[in-house]
PDB file of C-alpha atoms in Angstrom:
ATOM      1  CA  ASP A   1     -18.637-157.739  93.442  1.00 58.00           C
ATOM      2  CA  SER A   2     -16.914-159.994  90.990  1.00 70.00           C
ATOM      3  CA  SER A   3     -15.538-162.199  93.601  1.00 78.00           C
ATOM      4  CA  VAL A   4     -19.207-163.279  94.333  1.00 80.00           C
ATOM      5  CA  GLN A   5     -21.422-165.155  92.498  1.00 83.00           C
ATOM      6  CA  ASN A   6     -24.679-163.276  92.901  1.00 80.00           C
ATOM      7  CA  GLY A   7     -22.595-159.873  93.680  1.00 79.00           C
ATOM      8  CA  LEU A   8     -23.318-156.387  92.824  1.00 75.00           C
ATOM      9  CA  ALA A   9     -20.694-153.235  92.665  1.00 78.00           C
ATOM     10  CA  LEU A  10     -21.662-149.946  93.751  1.00 73.00           C
ATOM     11  CA  PHE A  11     -19.884-146.918  93.206  1.00 76.00           C
ATOM     12  CA  ILE A  12     -21.624-144.114  95.435  1.00 70.00           C
ATOM     13  CA  SER A  13     -20.521-140.274  95.634  1.00 69.00           C
ATOM     14  CA  GLY A  14     -21.493-137.580  96.748  1.00 66.00           C
ATOM     15  CA  ASP A  15     -21.752-133.396  95.629  1.00 65.00           C
ATOM     16  CA  ASN A  16     -22.186-130.751  98.135  1.00 64.00           C
ATOM     17  CA  LEU A  17     -20.753-128.410  95.839  1.00 66.00           C
ATOM     18  CA  ARG A  18     -24.656-127.327  94.986  1.00 69.00           C
ATOM     19  CA  LYS A  19     -25.550-126.766  98.536  1.00 69.00           C
ATOM     20  CA  GLY A  20     -22.305-125.107  99.645  1.00 76.00           C
ATOM     21  CA  ALA A  21     -22.773-122.477  97.121  1.00 78.00           C
ATOM     22  CA  ALA A  22     -26.257-121.912  97.979  1.00 82.00           C
ATOM     23  CA  LEU A  23     -25.222-121.450 101.640  1.00 85.00           C
ATOM     24  CA  ASN A  24     -22.485-118.972 100.302  1.00 86.00           C
ATOM     25  CA  THR A  25     -25.029-117.201  98.607  1.00 86.00           C
ATOM     26  CA  ILE A  26     -27.691-116.672 101.269  1.00 90.00           C
ATOM     27  CA  GLN A  27     -24.735-115.769 103.854  1.00 91.00           C
ATOM     28  CA  ILE A  28     -23.324-113.023 101.053  1.00 89.00           C
ATOM     29  CA  ALA A  29     -27.091-111.539 100.554  1.00 93.00           C
ATOM     30  CA  GLU A  30     -27.226-111.393 104.812  1.00 94.00           C
ATOM     31  CA  ALA A  31     -24.182-109.564 104.651  1.00 93.00           C
ATOM     32  CA  LEU A  32     -25.243-106.972 102.359  1.00 92.00           C
ATOM     33  CA  ILE A  33     -28.880-106.716 104.371  1.00 92.00           C
ATOM     34  CA  GLU A  34     -26.725-105.839 107.437  1.00 94.00           C
ATOM     35  CA  ARG A  35     -24.646-103.177 105.632  1.00 92.00           C
ATOM     36  CA  GLY A  36     -27.123-101.507 104.266  1.00 90.00           C
ATOM     37  CA  LEU A  37     -26.304-102.130 100.709  1.00 87.00           C
ATOM     38  CA  VAL A  38     -29.767-103.990  99.705  1.00 76.00           C
TER      39      VAL A  38
END
């Protein structure tokens, strides 16, 4: 933080894309198994 002499500026970002894609893959696999396609 430039307004404080010994301040620290942090930029934090979250990325849930990988987690979302992994969960989506599992759900697709479960649906294929239920339908007997795998």
